[in-house]
């Protein structure tokens, strides 16, 4: 079932951990989709008459169940997310039709009109995730912008994220009320990064806690 023209996509982060996600297709594109789904903890199944060698290896390692055959109606029952990644528009759209009838989230690779969601270009640094999307109009531009952002956010942000999370937990535990604006003022990232590197986490936490307490409501 073809979807109406989308004005804009609503950004959302989806919890797929331990959820059944089905990929229809067995080529390189399907492999990339499977690897990403596994990275986020999904229970992935693959249906395709032919499989990329790396998908075969994943199956041998018991990381994914594979069904080496053509897709058929009813295969999607119980799925949370489905990705259609075959080289056949007809099969992809049949998959999309079943998914829509079953109210299952569907992504058809390179065919946004049949998608409930599209997958943005993703940058990860520990718990930091930044996504870039052009609403499906130019994946190449989304990737270019994502690479530019990657150059600005180094691995030091992984430790900074953990430090700030620990301080937030401490602030909540002590019942200190700090506004969002005060948090923004207190997050002197260059100073925190320098303290963390040169003096350690304890002193960096003390610096941030003192700054936040001085701004409490």
PDB file of C-alpha atoms in Angstrom:
ATOM      1  CA  UNK A   1       0.000   0.000   0.000  1.00  0.00           C
ATOM      2  CA  UNK A   2       1.525   3.285  -1.125  1.00  0.00           C
ATOM      3  CA  UNK A   3       1.654   6.052   1.449  1.00  0.00           C
ATOM      4  CA  UNK A   4       0.607   9.641   0.800  1.00  0.00           C
ATOM      5  CA  UNK A   5       3.295  12.280   0.287  1.00  0.00           C
ATOM      6  CA  UNK A   6       5.137  12.990   3.544  1.00  0.00           C
ATOM      7  CA  UNK A   7       5.573  16.653   4.482  1.00  0.00           C
ATOM      8  CA  UNK A   8       8.203  15.908   7.126  1.00  0.00           C
ATOM      9  CA  UNK A   9       9.275  12.997   9.324  1.00  0.00           C
ATOM     10  CA  UNK A  10       8.820  13.047  13.096  1.00  0.00           C
ATOM     11  CA  UNK A  11      12.214  12.286  14.707  1.00  0.00           C
ATOM     12  CA  UNK A  12      12.012   9.426  17.182  1.00  0.00           C
ATOM     13  CA  UNK A  13      14.378   7.020  18.957  1.00  0.00           C
ATOM     14  CA  UNK A  14      12.986   3.491  18.976  1.00  0.00           C
ATOM     15  CA  UNK A  15      13.716   0.802  21.576  1.00  0.00           C
ATOM     16  CA  UNK A  16      14.182  -2.417  19.588  1.00  0.00           C
ATOM     17  CA  UNK A  17      16.102  -4.356  22.247  1.00  0.00           C
ATOM     18  CA  UNK A  18      14.834  -7.965  22.329  1.00  0.00           C
ATOM     19  CA  UNK A  19      12.132  -7.106  19.771  1.00  0.00           C
ATOM     20  CA  UNK A  20      11.529  -9.264  16.697  1.00  0.00           C
ATOM     21  CA  UNK A  21      12.809  -7.478  13.613  1.00  0.00           C
ATOM     22  CA  UNK A  22      12.618  -9.100  10.175  1.00  0.00           C
ATOM     23  CA  UNK A  23      14.802  -8.260   7.192  1.00  0.00           C
ATOM     24  CA  UNK A  24      13.568  -9.434   3.801  1.00  0.00           C
ATOM     25  CA  UNK A  25      16.578  -9.703   1.506  1.00  0.00           C
ATOM     26  CA  UNK A  26      20.009 -11.249   1.650  1.00  0.00           C
ATOM     27  CA  UNK A  27      22.427  -8.940  -0.152  1.00  0.00           C
ATOM     28  CA  UNK A  28      24.912  -6.299   0.981  1.00  0.00           C
ATOM     29  CA  UNK A  29      22.200  -3.768   1.801  1.00  0.00           C
ATOM     30  CA  UNK A  30      20.326  -6.328   3.898  1.00  0.00           C
ATOM     31  CA  UNK A  31      23.590  -7.199   5.654  1.00  0.00           C
ATOM     32  CA  UNK A  32      24.132  -3.562   6.673  1.00  0.00           C
ATOM     33  CA  UNK A  33      20.593  -3.367   8.021  1.00  0.00           C
ATOM     34  CA  UNK A  34      21.052  -6.603   9.983  1.00  0.00           C
ATOM     35  CA  UNK A  35      24.325  -5.413  11.513  1.00  0.00           C
ATOM     36  CA  UNK A  36      22.752  -2.154  12.683  1.00  0.00           C
ATOM     37  CA  UNK A  37      19.711  -3.916  14.152  1.00  0.00           C
ATOM     38  CA  UNK A  38      21.984  -6.327  16.029  1.00  0.00           C
ATOM     39  CA  UNK A  39      24.039  -3.409  17.335  1.00  0.00           C
ATOM     40  CA  UNK A  40      20.903  -2.085  19.032  1.00  0.00           C
ATOM     41  CA  UNK A  41      19.935  -5.429  20.555  1.00  0.00           C
ATOM     42  CA  UNK A  42      17.179  -6.579  18.211  1.00  0.00           C
ATOM     43  CA  UNK A  43      16.212 -10.206  17.652  1.00  0.00           C
ATOM     44  CA  UNK A  44      16.780 -10.305  13.907  1.00  0.00           C
ATOM     45  CA  UNK A  45      15.448 -12.797  11.367  1.00  0.00           C
ATOM     46  CA  UNK A  46      16.371 -12.861   7.676  1.00  0.00           C
ATOM     47  CA  UNK A  47      14.276 -14.234   4.833  1.00  0.00           C
ATOM     48  CA  UNK A  48      15.880 -14.563   1.400  1.00  0.00           C
ATOM     49  CA  UNK A  49      16.516 -17.293  -1.194  1.00  0.00           C
ATOM     50  CA  UNK A  50      20.165 -16.190  -1.362  1.00  0.00           C
ATOM     51  CA  UNK A  51      22.409 -14.897   1.424  1.00  0.00           C
ATOM     52  CA  UNK A  52      25.523 -12.739   1.506  1.00  0.00           C
ATOM     53  CA  UNK A  53      28.484 -14.781   2.853  1.00  0.00           C
ATOM     54  CA  UNK A  54      28.618 -12.589   5.971  1.00  0.00           C
ATOM     55  CA  UNK A  55      24.946 -13.287   6.677  1.00  0.00           C
ATOM     56  CA  UNK A  56      25.718 -16.995   6.396  1.00  0.00           C
ATOM     57  CA  UNK A  57      28.481 -16.535   8.979  1.00  0.00           C
ATOM     58  CA  UNK A  58      26.116 -14.685  11.327  1.00  0.00           C
ATOM     59  CA  UNK A  59      23.674 -17.576  10.991  1.00  0.00           C
ATOM     60  CA  UNK A  60      26.426 -20.112  11.719  1.00  0.00           C
ATOM     61  CA  UNK A  61      27.342 -18.143  14.846  1.00  0.00           C
ATOM     62  CA  UNK A  62      23.683 -18.370  15.938  1.00  0.00           C
ATOM     63  CA  UNK A  63      23.357 -14.588  15.898  1.00  0.00           C
ATOM     64  CA  UNK A  64      20.418 -14.638  13.481  1.00  0.00           C
ATOM     65  CA  UNK A  65      17.868 -17.218  12.290  1.00  0.00           C
ATOM     66  CA  UNK A  66      17.721 -17.350   8.486  1.00  0.00           C
ATOM     67  CA  UNK A  67      15.028 -18.727   6.197  1.00  0.00           C
ATOM     68  CA  UNK A  68      16.574 -19.476   2.822  1.00  0.00           C
ATOM     69  CA  UNK A  69      13.509 -19.078   0.633  1.00  0.00           C
ATOM     70  CA  UNK A  70      11.302 -16.440  -0.946  1.00  0.00           C
ATOM     71  CA  UNK A  71       9.143 -14.210   1.242  1.00  0.00           C
ATOM     72  CA  UNK A  72       5.532 -15.309   1.528  1.00  0.00           C
ATOM     73  CA  UNK A  73       2.393 -13.777   3.015  1.00  0.00           C
ATOM     74  CA  UNK A  74       2.237 -14.404   6.757  1.00  0.00           C
ATOM     75  CA  UNK A  75       5.995 -14.217   7.352  1.00  0.00           C
ATOM     76  CA  UNK A  76       5.649 -10.927   9.208  1.00  0.00           C
ATOM     77  CA  UNK A  77       3.264 -12.101  11.922  1.00  0.00           C
ATOM     78  CA  UNK A  78       4.499 -10.964  15.341  1.00  0.00           C
ATOM     79  CA  UNK A  79       7.208  -8.649  14.027  1.00  0.00           C
ATOM     80  CA  UNK A  80       7.863  -5.248  15.580  1.00  0.00           C
ATOM     81  CA  UNK A  81       9.881  -3.784  12.694  1.00  0.00           C
ATOM     82  CA  UNK A  82      10.316  -5.001   9.120  1.00  0.00           C
ATOM     83  CA  UNK A  83      12.886  -3.887   6.560  1.00  0.00           C
ATOM     84  CA  UNK A  84      12.383  -4.811   2.910  1.00  0.00           C
ATOM     85  CA  UNK A  85      15.774  -4.843   1.194  1.00  0.00           C
ATOM     86  CA  UNK A  86      15.411  -7.060  -1.867  1.00  0.00           C
ATOM     87  CA  UNK A  87      16.299  -6.024  -5.423  1.00  0.00           C
ATOM     88  CA  UNK A  88      12.668  -6.525  -6.467  1.00  0.00           C
ATOM     89  CA  UNK A  89      10.291  -3.557  -6.190  1.00  0.00           C
ATOM     90  CA  UNK A  90       7.354  -5.951  -6.477  1.00  0.00           C
ATOM     91  CA  UNK A  91       8.450  -8.088  -3.518  1.00  0.00           C
ATOM     92  CA  UNK A  92       9.386  -5.045  -1.435  1.00  0.00           C
ATOM     93  CA  UNK A  93       5.930  -3.580  -1.971  1.00  0.00           C
ATOM     94  CA  UNK A  94       4.225  -6.877  -1.164  1.00  0.00           C
ATOM     95  CA  UNK A  95       6.156  -6.875   2.118  1.00  0.00           C
ATOM     96  CA  UNK A  96       5.111  -3.268   2.741  1.00  0.00           C
ATOM     97  CA  UNK A  97       1.481  -4.169   2.088  1.00  0.00           C
ATOM     98  CA  UNK A  98       1.478  -6.991   4.632  1.00  0.00           C
ATOM     99  CA  UNK A  99       3.285  -4.847   7.185  1.00  0.00           C
ATOM    100  CA  UNK A 100       0.738  -2.055   6.831  1.00  0.00           C
ATOM    101  CA  UNK A 101      -2.186  -4.476   7.176  1.00  0.00           C
ATOM    102  CA  UNK A 102      -0.628  -5.829  10.368  1.00  0.00           C
ATOM    103  CA  UNK A 103       0.267  -2.353  11.709  1.00  0.00           C
ATOM    104  CA  UNK A 104       3.979  -3.236  11.709  1.00  0.00           C
ATOM    105  CA  UNK A 105       6.572  -0.522  11.206  1.00  0.00           C
ATOM    106  CA  UNK A 106       8.006  -0.917   7.698  1.00  0.00           C
ATOM    107  CA  UNK A 107      11.063   0.466   5.938  1.00  0.00           C
ATOM    108  CA  UNK A 108      11.482  -0.205   2.228  1.00  0.00           C
ATOM    109  CA  UNK A 109      15.050   0.561   1.179  1.00  0.00           C
ATOM    110  CA  UNK A 110      15.270   3.377  -1.392  1.00  0.00           C
ATOM    111  CA  UNK A 111      11.475   3.660  -1.671  1.00  0.00           C
ATOM    112  CA  UNK A 112      10.371   6.247   0.888  1.00  0.00           C
ATOM    113  CA  UNK A 113       6.787   6.322  -0.380  1.00  0.00           C
ATOM    114  CA  UNK A 114       6.261   2.838   1.048  1.00  0.00           C
ATOM    115  CA  UNK A 115       7.989   3.525   4.372  1.00  0.00           C
ATOM    116  CA  UNK A 116       6.558   4.220   7.811  1.00  0.00           C
ATOM    117  CA  UNK A 117      10.035   5.362   8.830  1.00  0.00           C
ATOM    118  CA  UNK A 118      13.384   6.130   7.261  1.00  0.00           C
ATOM    119  CA  UNK A 119      16.801   5.544   8.813  1.00  0.00           C
ATOM    120  CA  UNK A 120      18.985   8.658   9.217  1.00  0.00           C
ATOM    121  CA  UNK A 121      22.749   8.917   9.023  1.00  0.00           C
ATOM    122  CA  UNK A 122      24.007   8.108  12.533  1.00  0.00           C
ATOM    123  CA  UNK A 123      27.029   9.198  14.568  1.00  0.00           C
ATOM    124  CA  UNK A 124      27.724   7.517  17.931  1.00  0.00           C
ATOM    125  CA  UNK A 125      30.155   8.412  20.683  1.00  0.00           C
ATOM    126  CA  UNK A 126      29.355   6.156  23.618  1.00  0.00           C
ATOM    127  CA  UNK A 127      25.896   7.185  24.806  1.00  0.00           C
ATOM    128  CA  UNK A 128      25.825  10.195  22.485  1.00  0.00           C
ATOM    129  CA  UNK A 129      23.846   9.570  19.322  1.00  0.00           C
ATOM    130  CA  UNK A 130      23.459  12.276  16.687  1.00  0.00           C
ATOM    131  CA  UNK A 131      21.383  11.677  13.582  1.00  0.00           C
ATOM    132  CA  UNK A 132      21.152  13.626  10.340  1.00  0.00           C
ATOM    133  CA  UNK A 133      18.308  13.287   7.865  1.00  0.00           C
ATOM    134  CA  UNK A 134      17.234  15.020   4.664  1.00  0.00           C
ATOM    135  CA  UNK A 135      13.806  13.308   4.817  1.00  0.00           C
ATOM    136  CA  UNK A 136      15.053  10.802   2.279  1.00  0.00           C
ATOM    137  CA  UNK A 137      15.827  13.413  -0.365  1.00  0.00           C
ATOM    138  CA  UNK A 138      19.621  13.153  -0.288  1.00  0.00           C
ATOM    139  CA  UNK A 139      21.268  10.373   1.748  1.00  0.00           C
ATOM    140  CA  UNK A 140      24.636  11.517   0.372  1.00  0.00           C
ATOM    141  CA  UNK A 141      24.165  14.996   1.870  1.00  0.00           C
ATOM    142  CA  UNK A 142      23.050  13.515   5.195  1.00  0.00           C
ATOM    143  CA  UNK A 143      26.217  11.415   5.288  1.00  0.00           C
ATOM    144  CA  UNK A 144      28.385  14.420   4.380  1.00  0.00           C
ATOM    145  CA  UNK A 145      26.898  16.495   7.202  1.00  0.00           C
ATOM    146  CA  UNK A 146      27.267  13.610   9.639  1.00  0.00           C
ATOM    147  CA  UNK A 147      30.962  13.269   8.782  1.00  0.00           C
ATOM    148  CA  UNK A 148      31.456  16.990   9.435  1.00  0.00           C
ATOM    149  CA  UNK A 149      29.823  16.622  12.860  1.00  0.00           C
ATOM    150  CA  UNK A 150      32.008  13.592  13.627  1.00  0.00           C
ATOM    151  CA  UNK A 151      35.097  15.748  13.118  1.00  0.00           C
ATOM    152  CA  UNK A 152      33.899  18.106  15.878  1.00  0.00           C
ATOM    153  CA  UNK A 153      32.913  15.531  18.506  1.00  0.00           C
ATOM    154  CA  UNK A 154      35.815  13.358  19.624  1.00  0.00           C
ATOM    155  CA  UNK A 155      36.048  10.379  21.941  1.00  0.00           C
ATOM    156  CA  UNK A 156      36.586  12.696  24.929  1.00  0.00           C
ATOM    157  CA  UNK A 157      32.825  13.265  24.885  1.00  0.00           C
ATOM    158  CA  UNK A 158      32.285   9.656  25.997  1.00  0.00           C
ATOM    159  CA  UNK A 159      33.924  10.353  29.373  1.00  0.00           C
ATOM    160  CA  UNK A 160      32.226  13.758  29.589  1.00  0.00           C
ATOM    161  CA  UNK A 161      28.818  12.162  29.114  1.00  0.00           C
ATOM    162  CA  UNK A 162      29.466   9.690  31.932  1.00  0.00           C
ATOM    163  CA  UNK A 163      30.712  12.472  34.218  1.00  0.00           C
ATOM    164  CA  UNK A 164      27.686  14.681  33.568  1.00  0.00           C
ATOM    165  CA  UNK A 165      25.330  11.729  34.093  1.00  0.00           C
ATOM    166  CA  UNK A 166      26.940  11.003  37.474  1.00  0.00           C
ATOM    167  CA  UNK A 167      26.607  14.653  38.498  1.00  0.00           C
ATOM    168  CA  UNK A 168      22.962  14.674  37.419  1.00  0.00           C
ATOM    169  CA  UNK A 169      22.322  11.601  39.580  1.00  0.00           C
ATOM    170  CA  UNK A 170      23.991  13.332  42.548  1.00  0.00           C
ATOM    171  CA  UNK A 171      21.980  16.520  42.023  1.00  0.00           C
ATOM    172  CA  UNK A 172      18.724  14.555  41.984  1.00  0.00           C
ATOM    173  CA  UNK A 173      19.773  12.558  45.067  1.00  0.00           C
ATOM    174  CA  UNK A 174      20.478  15.751  47.008  1.00  0.00           C
ATOM    175  CA  UNK A 175      17.161  17.276  45.926  1.00  0.00           C
ATOM    176  CA  UNK A 176      18.809  20.266  44.292  1.00  0.00           C
ATOM    177  CA  UNK A 177      16.595  22.063  41.764  1.00  0.00           C
ATOM    178  CA  UNK A 178      18.507  23.317  38.730  1.00  0.00           C
ATOM    179  CA  UNK A 179      16.826  24.764  35.654  1.00  0.00           C
ATOM    180  CA  UNK A 180      17.663  23.707  32.126  1.00  0.00           C
ATOM    181  CA  UNK A 181      19.123  27.141  31.453  1.00  0.00           C
ATOM    182  CA  UNK A 182      21.389  26.828  34.502  1.00  0.00           C
ATOM    183  CA  UNK A 183      22.617  23.457  33.273  1.00  0.00           C
ATOM    184  CA  UNK A 184      23.531  25.057  29.964  1.00  0.00           C
ATOM    185  CA  UNK A 185      25.458  27.814  31.747  1.00  0.00           C
ATOM    186  CA  UNK A 186      27.278  25.315  33.963  1.00  0.00           C
ATOM    187  CA  UNK A 187      28.352  23.018  31.132  1.00  0.00           C
ATOM    188  CA  UNK A 188      31.665  24.653  30.312  1.00  0.00           C
ATOM    189  CA  UNK A 189      32.798  21.749  28.165  1.00  0.00           C
ATOM    190  CA  UNK A 190      36.384  22.918  27.467  1.00  0.00           C
ATOM    191  CA  UNK A 191      36.998  23.500  31.195  1.00  0.00           C
ATOM    192  CA  UNK A 192      35.395  20.184  32.179  1.00  0.00           C
ATOM    193  CA  UNK A 193      37.350  18.292  29.547  1.00  0.00           C
ATOM    194  CA  UNK A 194      40.615  19.883  30.706  1.00  0.00           C
ATOM    195  CA  UNK A 195      39.895  19.078  34.360  1.00  0.00           C
ATOM    196  CA  UNK A 196      38.914  15.530  33.518  1.00  0.00           C
ATOM    197  CA  UNK A 197      42.106  14.960  31.538  1.00  0.00           C
ATOM    198  CA  UNK A 198      44.551  16.695  33.870  1.00  0.00           C
ATOM    199  CA  UNK A 199      43.036  16.286  37.354  1.00  0.00           C
ATOM    200  CA  UNK A 200      40.685  13.327  37.091  1.00  0.00           C
ATOM    201  CA  UNK A 201      36.970  12.670  37.340  1.00  0.00           C
ATOM    202  CA  UNK A 202      36.578  13.534  41.040  1.00  0.00           C
ATOM    203  CA  UNK A 203      37.794  17.120  40.615  1.00  0.00           C
ATOM    204  CA  UNK A 204      35.820  17.598  37.413  1.00  0.00           C
ATOM    205  CA  UNK A 205      32.660  16.413  39.186  1.00  0.00           C
ATOM    206  CA  UNK A 206      33.326  18.740  42.125  1.00  0.00           C
ATOM    207  CA  UNK A 207      33.751  21.674  39.732  1.00  0.00           C
ATOM    208  CA  UNK A 208      30.469  20.957  37.952  1.00  0.00           C
ATOM    209  CA  UNK A 209      28.563  20.302  41.197  1.00  0.00           C
ATOM    210  CA  UNK A 210      29.770  23.594  42.671  1.00  0.00           C
ATOM    211  CA  UNK A 211      28.753  25.451  39.535  1.00  0.00           C
ATOM    212  CA  UNK A 212      25.283  23.903  39.536  1.00  0.00           C
ATOM    213  CA  UNK A 213      24.722  24.471  43.260  1.00  0.00           C
ATOM    214  CA  UNK A 214      25.549  28.141  42.812  1.00  0.00           C
ATOM    215  CA  UNK A 215      22.718  28.361  40.277  1.00  0.00           C
ATOM    216  CA  UNK A 216      20.086  26.310  42.120  1.00  0.00           C
ATOM    217  CA  UNK A 217      16.571  27.670  42.339  1.00  0.00           C
TER     218      UNK A 217
END
